[in-house]
Coordinates of C-alpha atoms and ligand atoms in Angstrom, one line a residue:
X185 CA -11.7 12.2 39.9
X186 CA -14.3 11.4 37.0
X187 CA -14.3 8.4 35.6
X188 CA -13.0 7.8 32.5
X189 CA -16.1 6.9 29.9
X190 CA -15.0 3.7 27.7
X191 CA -16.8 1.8 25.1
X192 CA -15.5 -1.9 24.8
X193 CA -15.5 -3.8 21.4
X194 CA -15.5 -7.3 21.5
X195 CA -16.5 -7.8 24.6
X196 CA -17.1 -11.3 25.0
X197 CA -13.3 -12.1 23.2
X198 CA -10.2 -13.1 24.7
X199 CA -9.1 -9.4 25.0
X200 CA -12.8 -8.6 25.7
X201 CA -12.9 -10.7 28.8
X202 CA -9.1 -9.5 30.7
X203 CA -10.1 -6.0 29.5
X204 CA -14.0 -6.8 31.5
X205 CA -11.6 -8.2 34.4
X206 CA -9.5 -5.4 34.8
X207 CA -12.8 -2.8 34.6
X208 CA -14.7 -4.7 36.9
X209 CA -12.2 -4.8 39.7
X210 CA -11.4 -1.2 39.1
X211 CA -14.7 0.3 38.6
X212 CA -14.2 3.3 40.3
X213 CA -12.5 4.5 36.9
X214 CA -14.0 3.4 34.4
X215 CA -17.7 4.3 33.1
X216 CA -18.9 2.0 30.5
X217 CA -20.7 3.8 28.0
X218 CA -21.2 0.1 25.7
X219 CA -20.0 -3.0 25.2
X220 CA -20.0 -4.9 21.6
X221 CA -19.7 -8.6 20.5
X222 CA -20.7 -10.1 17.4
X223 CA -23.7 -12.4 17.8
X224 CA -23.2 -14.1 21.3
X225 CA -26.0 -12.9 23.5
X226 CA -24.9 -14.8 26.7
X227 CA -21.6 -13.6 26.7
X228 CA -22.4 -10.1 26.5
X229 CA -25.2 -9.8 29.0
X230 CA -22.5 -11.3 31.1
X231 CA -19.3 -8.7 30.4
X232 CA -22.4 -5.6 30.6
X233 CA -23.7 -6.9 33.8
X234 CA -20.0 -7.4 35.0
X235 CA -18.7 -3.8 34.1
X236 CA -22.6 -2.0 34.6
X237 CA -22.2 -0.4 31.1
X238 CA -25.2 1.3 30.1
X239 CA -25.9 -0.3 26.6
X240 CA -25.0 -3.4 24.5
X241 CA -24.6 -4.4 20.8
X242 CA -25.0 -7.4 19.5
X243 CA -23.5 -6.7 15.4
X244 CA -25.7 -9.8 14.4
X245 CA -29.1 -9.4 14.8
X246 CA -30.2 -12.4 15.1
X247 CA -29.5 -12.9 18.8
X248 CA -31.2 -9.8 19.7
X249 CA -34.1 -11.0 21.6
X250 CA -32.4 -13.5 23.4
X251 CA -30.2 -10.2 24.6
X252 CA -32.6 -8.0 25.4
X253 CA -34.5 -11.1 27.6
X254 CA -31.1 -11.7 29.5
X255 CA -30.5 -7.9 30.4
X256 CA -34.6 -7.3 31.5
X257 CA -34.7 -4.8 34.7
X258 CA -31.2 -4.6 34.7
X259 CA -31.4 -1.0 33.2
X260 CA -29.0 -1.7 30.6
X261 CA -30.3 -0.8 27.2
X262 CA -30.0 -3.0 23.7
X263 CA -29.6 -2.3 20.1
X264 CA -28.3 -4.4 17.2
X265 CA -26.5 -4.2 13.6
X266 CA -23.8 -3.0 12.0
X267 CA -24.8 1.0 11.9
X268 CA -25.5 0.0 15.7
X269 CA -21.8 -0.3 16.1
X270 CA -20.7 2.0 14.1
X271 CA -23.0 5.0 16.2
X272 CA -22.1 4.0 19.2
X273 CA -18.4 4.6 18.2
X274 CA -19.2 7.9 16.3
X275 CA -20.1 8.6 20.2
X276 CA -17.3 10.6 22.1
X277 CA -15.2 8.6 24.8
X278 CA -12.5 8.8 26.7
X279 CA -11.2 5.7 25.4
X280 CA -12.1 2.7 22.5
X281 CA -10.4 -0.7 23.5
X282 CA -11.0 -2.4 20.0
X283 CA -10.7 -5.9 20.8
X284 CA -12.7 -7.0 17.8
X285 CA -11.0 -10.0 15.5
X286 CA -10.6 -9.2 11.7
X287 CA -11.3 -6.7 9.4
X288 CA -14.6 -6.2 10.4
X289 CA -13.2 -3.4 13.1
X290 CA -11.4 -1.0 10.8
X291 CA -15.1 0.9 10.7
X292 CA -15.1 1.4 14.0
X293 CA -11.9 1.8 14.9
X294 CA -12.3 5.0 12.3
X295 CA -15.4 6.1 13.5
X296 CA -13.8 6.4 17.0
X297 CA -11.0 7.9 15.8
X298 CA -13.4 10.7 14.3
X299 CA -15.0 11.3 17.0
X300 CA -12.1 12.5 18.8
X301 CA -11.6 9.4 21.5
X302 CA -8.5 7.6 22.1
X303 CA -8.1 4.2 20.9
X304 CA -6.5 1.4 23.0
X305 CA -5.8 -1.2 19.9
X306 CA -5.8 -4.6 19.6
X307 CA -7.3 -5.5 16.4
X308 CA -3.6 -5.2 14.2
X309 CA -5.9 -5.9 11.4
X310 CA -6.8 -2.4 11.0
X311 CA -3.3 -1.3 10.6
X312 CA -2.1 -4.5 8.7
X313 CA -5.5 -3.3 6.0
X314 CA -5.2 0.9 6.4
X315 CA -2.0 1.4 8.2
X316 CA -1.4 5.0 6.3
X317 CA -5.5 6.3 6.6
X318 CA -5.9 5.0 10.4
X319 CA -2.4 6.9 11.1
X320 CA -3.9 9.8 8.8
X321 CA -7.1 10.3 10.8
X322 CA -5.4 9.5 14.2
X323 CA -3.0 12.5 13.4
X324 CA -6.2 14.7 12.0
X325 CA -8.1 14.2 15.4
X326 CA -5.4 14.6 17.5
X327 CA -6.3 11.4 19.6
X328 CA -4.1 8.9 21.3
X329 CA -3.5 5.3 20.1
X330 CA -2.3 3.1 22.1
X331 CA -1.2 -0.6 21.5
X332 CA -2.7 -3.6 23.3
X333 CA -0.5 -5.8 21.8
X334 CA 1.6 -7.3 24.2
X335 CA 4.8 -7.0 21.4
X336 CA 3.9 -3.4 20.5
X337 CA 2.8 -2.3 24.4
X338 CA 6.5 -3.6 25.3
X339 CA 8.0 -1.6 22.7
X340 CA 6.0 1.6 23.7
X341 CA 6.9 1.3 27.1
X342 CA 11.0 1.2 26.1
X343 CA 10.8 3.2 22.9
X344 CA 12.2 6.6 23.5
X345 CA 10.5 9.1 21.1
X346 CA 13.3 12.1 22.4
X347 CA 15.8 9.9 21.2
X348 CA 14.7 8.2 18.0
X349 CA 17.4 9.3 16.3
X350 CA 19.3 6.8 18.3
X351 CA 17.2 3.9 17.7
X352 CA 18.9 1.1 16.0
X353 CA 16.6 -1.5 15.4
X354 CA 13.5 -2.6 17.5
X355 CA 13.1 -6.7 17.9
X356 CA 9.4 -8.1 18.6
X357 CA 9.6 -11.9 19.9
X358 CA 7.5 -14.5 18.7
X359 CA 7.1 -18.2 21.3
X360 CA 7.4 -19.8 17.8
X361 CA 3.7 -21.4 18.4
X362 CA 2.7 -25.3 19.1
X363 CA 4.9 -26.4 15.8
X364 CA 8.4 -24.0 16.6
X365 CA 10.5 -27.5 16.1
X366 CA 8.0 -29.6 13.7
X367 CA 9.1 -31.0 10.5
X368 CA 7.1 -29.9 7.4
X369 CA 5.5 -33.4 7.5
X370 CA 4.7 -32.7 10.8
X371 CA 2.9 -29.3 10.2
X372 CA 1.2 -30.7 6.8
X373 CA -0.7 -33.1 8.8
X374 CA -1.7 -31.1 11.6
X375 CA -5.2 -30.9 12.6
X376 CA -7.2 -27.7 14.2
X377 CA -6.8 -29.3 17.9
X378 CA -3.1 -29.4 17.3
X379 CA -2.5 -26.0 15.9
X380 CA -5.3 -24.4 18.4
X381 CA -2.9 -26.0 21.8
X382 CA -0.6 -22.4 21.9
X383 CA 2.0 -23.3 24.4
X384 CA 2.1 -19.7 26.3
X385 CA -1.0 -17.8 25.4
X386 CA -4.7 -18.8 25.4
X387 CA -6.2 -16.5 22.5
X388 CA -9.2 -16.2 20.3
X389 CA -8.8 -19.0 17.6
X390 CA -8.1 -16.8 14.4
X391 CA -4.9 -15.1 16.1
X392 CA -4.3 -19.0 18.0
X393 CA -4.0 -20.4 13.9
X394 CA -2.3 -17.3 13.2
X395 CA 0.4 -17.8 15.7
X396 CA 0.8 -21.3 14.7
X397 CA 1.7 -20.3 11.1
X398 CA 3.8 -17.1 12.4
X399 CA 1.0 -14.9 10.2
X400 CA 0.1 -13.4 13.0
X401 CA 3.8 -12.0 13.6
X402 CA 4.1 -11.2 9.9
X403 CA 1.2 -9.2 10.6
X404 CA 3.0 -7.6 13.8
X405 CA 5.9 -6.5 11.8
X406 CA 3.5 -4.4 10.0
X407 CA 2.0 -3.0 12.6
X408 CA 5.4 -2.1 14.0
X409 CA 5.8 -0.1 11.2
X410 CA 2.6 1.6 11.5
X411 CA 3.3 2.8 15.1
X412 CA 6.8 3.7 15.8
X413 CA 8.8 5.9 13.0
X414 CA 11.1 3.6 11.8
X415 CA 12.1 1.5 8.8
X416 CA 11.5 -2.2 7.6
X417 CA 15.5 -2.9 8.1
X418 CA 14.9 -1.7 11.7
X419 CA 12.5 -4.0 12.8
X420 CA 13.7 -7.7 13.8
X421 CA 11.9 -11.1 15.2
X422 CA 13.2 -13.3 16.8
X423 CA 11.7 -16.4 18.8
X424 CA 11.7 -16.1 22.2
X425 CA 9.5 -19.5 23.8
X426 CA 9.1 -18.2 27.0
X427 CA 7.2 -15.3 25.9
X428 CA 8.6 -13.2 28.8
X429 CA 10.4 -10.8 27.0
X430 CA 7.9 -9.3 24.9
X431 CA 9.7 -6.2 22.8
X432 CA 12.7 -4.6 22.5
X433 CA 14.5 -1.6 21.6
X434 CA 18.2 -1.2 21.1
X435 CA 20.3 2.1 21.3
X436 CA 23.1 3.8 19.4
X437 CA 25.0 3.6 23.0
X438 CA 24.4 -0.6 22.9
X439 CA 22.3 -0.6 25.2
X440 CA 19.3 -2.7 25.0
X441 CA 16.1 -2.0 26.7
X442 CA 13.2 -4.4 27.0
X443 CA 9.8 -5.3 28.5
X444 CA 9.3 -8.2 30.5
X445 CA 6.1 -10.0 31.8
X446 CA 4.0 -12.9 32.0
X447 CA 2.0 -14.3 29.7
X448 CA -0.9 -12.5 30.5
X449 CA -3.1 -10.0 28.2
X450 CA -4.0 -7.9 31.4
X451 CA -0.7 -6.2 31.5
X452 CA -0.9 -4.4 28.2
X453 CA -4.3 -3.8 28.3
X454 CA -3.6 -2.6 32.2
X455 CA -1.0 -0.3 30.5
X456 CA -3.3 1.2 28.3
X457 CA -6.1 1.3 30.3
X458 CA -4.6 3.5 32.9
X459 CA -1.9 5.4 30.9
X460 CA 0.3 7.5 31.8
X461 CA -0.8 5.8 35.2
X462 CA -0.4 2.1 36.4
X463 CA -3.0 0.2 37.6
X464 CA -2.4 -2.7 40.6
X465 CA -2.7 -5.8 38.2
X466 CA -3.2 -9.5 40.4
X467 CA -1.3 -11.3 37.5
X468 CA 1.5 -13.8 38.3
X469 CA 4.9 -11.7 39.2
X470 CA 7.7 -13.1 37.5
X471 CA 10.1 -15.1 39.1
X472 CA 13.6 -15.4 37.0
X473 CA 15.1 -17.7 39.6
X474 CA 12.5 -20.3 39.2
X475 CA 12.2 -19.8 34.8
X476 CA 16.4 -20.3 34.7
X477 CA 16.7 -19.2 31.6
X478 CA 15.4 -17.3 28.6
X479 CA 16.2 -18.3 25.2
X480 CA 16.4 -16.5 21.6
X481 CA 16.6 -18.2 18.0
X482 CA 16.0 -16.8 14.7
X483 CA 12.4 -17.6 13.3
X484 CA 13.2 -20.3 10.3
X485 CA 11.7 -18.7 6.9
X486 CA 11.8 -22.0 5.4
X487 CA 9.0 -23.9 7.2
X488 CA 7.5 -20.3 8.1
X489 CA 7.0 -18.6 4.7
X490 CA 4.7 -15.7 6.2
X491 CA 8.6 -14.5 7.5
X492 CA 9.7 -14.5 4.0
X493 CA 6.3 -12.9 2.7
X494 CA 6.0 -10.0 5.2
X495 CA 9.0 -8.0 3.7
X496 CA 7.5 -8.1 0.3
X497 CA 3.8 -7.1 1.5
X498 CA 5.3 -3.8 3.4
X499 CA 7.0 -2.8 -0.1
X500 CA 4.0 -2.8 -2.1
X501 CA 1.6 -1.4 0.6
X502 CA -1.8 -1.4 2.4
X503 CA -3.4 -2.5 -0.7
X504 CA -1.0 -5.9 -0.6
X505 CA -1.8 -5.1 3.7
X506 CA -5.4 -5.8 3.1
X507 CA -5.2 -8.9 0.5
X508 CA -2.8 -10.1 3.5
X509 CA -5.4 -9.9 5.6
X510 CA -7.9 -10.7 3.9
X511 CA -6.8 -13.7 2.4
X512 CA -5.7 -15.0 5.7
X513 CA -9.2 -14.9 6.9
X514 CA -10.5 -17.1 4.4
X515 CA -7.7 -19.7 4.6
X516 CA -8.0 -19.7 8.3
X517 CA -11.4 -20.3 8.4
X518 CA -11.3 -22.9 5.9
X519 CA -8.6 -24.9 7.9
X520 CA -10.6 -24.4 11.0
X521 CA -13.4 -26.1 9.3
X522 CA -11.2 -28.8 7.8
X523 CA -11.6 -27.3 4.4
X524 CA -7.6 -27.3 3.7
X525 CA -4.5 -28.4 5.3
X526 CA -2.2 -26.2 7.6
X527 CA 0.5 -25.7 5.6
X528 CA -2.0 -24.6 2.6
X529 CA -3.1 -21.6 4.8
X530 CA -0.1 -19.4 3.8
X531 CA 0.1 -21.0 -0.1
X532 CA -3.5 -20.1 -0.3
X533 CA -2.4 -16.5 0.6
X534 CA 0.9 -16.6 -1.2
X535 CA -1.2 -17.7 -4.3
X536 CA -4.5 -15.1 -3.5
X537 CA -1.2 -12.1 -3.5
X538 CA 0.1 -13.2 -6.3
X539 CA -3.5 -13.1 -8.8
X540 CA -4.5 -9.9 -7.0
X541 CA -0.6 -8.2 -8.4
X542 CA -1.4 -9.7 -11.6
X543 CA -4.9 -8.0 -11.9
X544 CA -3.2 -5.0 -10.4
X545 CA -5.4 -5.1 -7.5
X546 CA -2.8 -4.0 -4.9
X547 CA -2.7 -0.2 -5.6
X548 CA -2.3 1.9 -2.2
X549 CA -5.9 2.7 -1.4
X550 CA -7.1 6.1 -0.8
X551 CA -10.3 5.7 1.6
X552 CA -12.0 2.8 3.0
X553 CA -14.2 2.1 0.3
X554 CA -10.9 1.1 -1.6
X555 CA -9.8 -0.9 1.3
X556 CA -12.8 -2.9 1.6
X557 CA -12.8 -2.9 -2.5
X558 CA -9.4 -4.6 -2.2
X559 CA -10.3 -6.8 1.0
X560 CA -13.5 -8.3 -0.9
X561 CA -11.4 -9.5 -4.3
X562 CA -8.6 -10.9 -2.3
X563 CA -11.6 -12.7 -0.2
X564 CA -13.6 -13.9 -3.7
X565 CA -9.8 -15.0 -5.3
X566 CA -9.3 -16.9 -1.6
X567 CA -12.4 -18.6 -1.8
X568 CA -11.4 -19.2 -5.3
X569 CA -8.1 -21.0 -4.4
X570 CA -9.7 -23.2 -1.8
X571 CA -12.0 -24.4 -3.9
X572 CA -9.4 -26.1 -5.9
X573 CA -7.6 -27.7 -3.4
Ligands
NAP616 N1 -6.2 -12.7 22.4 C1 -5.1 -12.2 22.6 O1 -4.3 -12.5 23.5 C2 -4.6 -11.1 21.6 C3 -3.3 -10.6 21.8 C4 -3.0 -9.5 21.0 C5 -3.8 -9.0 20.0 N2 -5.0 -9.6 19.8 C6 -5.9 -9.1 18.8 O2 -7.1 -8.7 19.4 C7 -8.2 -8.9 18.5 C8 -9.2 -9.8 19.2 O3 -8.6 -11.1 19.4 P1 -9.3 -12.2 20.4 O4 -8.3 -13.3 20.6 O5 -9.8 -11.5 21.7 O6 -10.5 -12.7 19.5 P2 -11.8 -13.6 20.0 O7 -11.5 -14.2 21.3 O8 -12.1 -14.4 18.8 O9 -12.9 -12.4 20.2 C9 -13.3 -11.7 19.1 C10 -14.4 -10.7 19.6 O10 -14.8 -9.8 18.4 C11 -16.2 -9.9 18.3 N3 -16.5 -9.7 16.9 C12 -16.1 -10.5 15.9 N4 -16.6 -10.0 14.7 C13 -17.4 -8.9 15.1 C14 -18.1 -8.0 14.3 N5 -18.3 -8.1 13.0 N6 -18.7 -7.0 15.0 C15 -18.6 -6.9 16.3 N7 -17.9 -7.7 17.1 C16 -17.3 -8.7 16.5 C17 -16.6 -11.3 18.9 O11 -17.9 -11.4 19.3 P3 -18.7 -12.8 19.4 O12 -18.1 -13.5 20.6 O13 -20.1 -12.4 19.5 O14 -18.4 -13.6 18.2 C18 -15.6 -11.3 20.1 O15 -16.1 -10.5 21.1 C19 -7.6 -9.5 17.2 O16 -7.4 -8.5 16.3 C20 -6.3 -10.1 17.7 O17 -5.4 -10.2 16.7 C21 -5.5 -10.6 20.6

């Protein structure tokens, strides 16, 4: 069998790292054309050496050196910058596991796409910003896209395209985060340690925030609708703490199919990784005598606006997608850095949506440039709104 040629972005990341795992211990099937992180040298001489790709970039230059020092005689070649990235995805593959955080990977995701490769996902940002032209140039290349996220992997794996005309709804659980029971007092004077503890899932900090505030499930509703054919009133949350059930899908018949695992990001990356095969995973097996029992509740809109805002961001589009996004960045970033509080992270975007509809900046953009038109005001209005508080 030839191996499968795969270029990694976001290498040294959460997803980055159980995607190097899962290479390194199977490297008999895998060929790693690249590997890409942002600006941490260290940790990407590290995941190259581990998976013996043949070239790394480093998106920020600045590092560069210190990169090219760490990798000497190792044969693995170096480059660095944005256009870096962006040709070495315009590069045809066998698959693109895009486990870069934020915006910053809808580029690449497209120029993957382009070139013809498959794309295992993981950065939802890049639906949540460009649902419609990422679907677009998915269906125009004729490539496969297939999702990482653990919600979204579940649902693939039950979702039965021959019989979508039977599907009823399809429900995507949420643990609820480190503040499911806190009071509003609670959450208003929680710090970054105390919103960065996730009780399940250890994560990259932006998604870790983002879970906290149940953002990051607003965002996965979106990306639900992105990747199955279905409709807003089909899709349904509900908080599941465990996090062993991860998605659902429920029949005309009544019956109810779902996906079950632990806690761990190797499964759905596993799944993708070797699809339509399986791949030997060493992650914990599940043992349902031992959990008891496995518990469901309705996510609470009130202390958890994003729930309430979601709906109204999938009427009015990626445009409203991107300023989603976009907005979310910034207030993240600022309460990481003390900046704000945590409950001003989803008024800052409830606020930033609210100018941007005003200025009638949420149009449905045509091509990227209008994405990243849309994804720079709602970041300049952010910036704005934090400003003032
Ligand atoms: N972690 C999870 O369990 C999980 C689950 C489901 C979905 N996701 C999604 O997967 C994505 C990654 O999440 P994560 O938790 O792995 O994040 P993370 O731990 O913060 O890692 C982010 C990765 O992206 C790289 N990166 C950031 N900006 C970049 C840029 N402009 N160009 C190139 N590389 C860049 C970082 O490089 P440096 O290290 O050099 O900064 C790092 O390798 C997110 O979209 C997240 O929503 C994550």
């Amino acid at each position: 069998m030839s191996r499968q040629k795969i270029i990694l972005l976001g290498a040294t990341g959460s997803i980055g790292l159980s995607t190097v795992d899962l290479i390194s211990k199977n490297s008999e099937r895998y060929d790693v054309v690249c590997v890409v992180a942002n600006r941490n040298a260290e940790g990407l001489a590290k995941a190259a050496r581990r998976v013996q790709a043949r070239h790394a970039v480093l998106n920020d230059e600045t590092e560069l050196d210190t990169l090219a020092d760490l990798l000497k005689g190792s044969g693995i070649t170096v480059s660095g910058g944005r256009q870096a990235v962006l040709d070495q995805c315009a590069e045809p593959v066998d698959l693109v596991v895009s486990g870069m955080v934020g915006a910053a990977g809808l580029e690449p995701n497209l120029a993957a796409i382009g070139a013809g490769s498959d794309l295992a996902l993981a950065n939802k940002e890049s639906l949540v910003c460009a649902g419609k032209l990422v679907l677009d140039a998915v269906k125009r290349n004729n490539v496969r896209l297939l999702p990482v996220d653990s919600e979204h992997n579940a649902v693939f794996q039950v979702f039965e395209r021959s019989n979508a005309d039977h599907i009823e709804k399809v429900i995507i659980t949420a643990s609820g985060g480190p503040f499911r029971h806190a009071s509003k007092e609670r959450m208003r004077a929680a710090t970054p340690a105390d919103a960065l503890k996730h009780p399940n899932w250890e994560m990259g900090a932006r998604i870790t925030i983002d879970s906290a505030t149940m953002m990051n499930k607003a965002f996965e509703v979106i990306e639900t609708l992105h990747l199955f054919p279905l409709k807003p009133s089909q899709i349904e949350v509900v908080v599941h703490p465990q996090s062993i059930v991860h998605g659902m899908v429920q029949y005309s018949d009544g019956s109810l199919l779902a996906q079950m695992g632990p806690a761990d990001m190797r499964v759905p990356i596993a799944h993708c990784l070797g699809h339509p095969e399986r791949l030997s995973v060493d992650a914990q097996r599940l043992d349902l005598a031992t959990l008891g029992q496995l518990t469901f509740e309705a996510p609470d809109a009130q202390r958890f606006p994003s729930m309430r805002l979601v709906w109204d961001v999938i009427d009015k589009g990626d445009g409203a997608g991107a300023a989603f996004n976009a907005a979310d960045e910034m207030a993240v970033s600022a309460f990481l850095k003390e900046r704000i509080g945590f409950l001003d992270i989803v008024s800052v975007v409830e606020d930033a949506l609210g100018q941007m509809e005003a200025r009638n900046l949420l149009s449905q953009p045509s091509s990227i440039a209008e994405v990243l038109h849309i994804d720079g005001e709602a970041r300049r209005i952010a910036s704005d709104i934090i400003s003032t508080i």
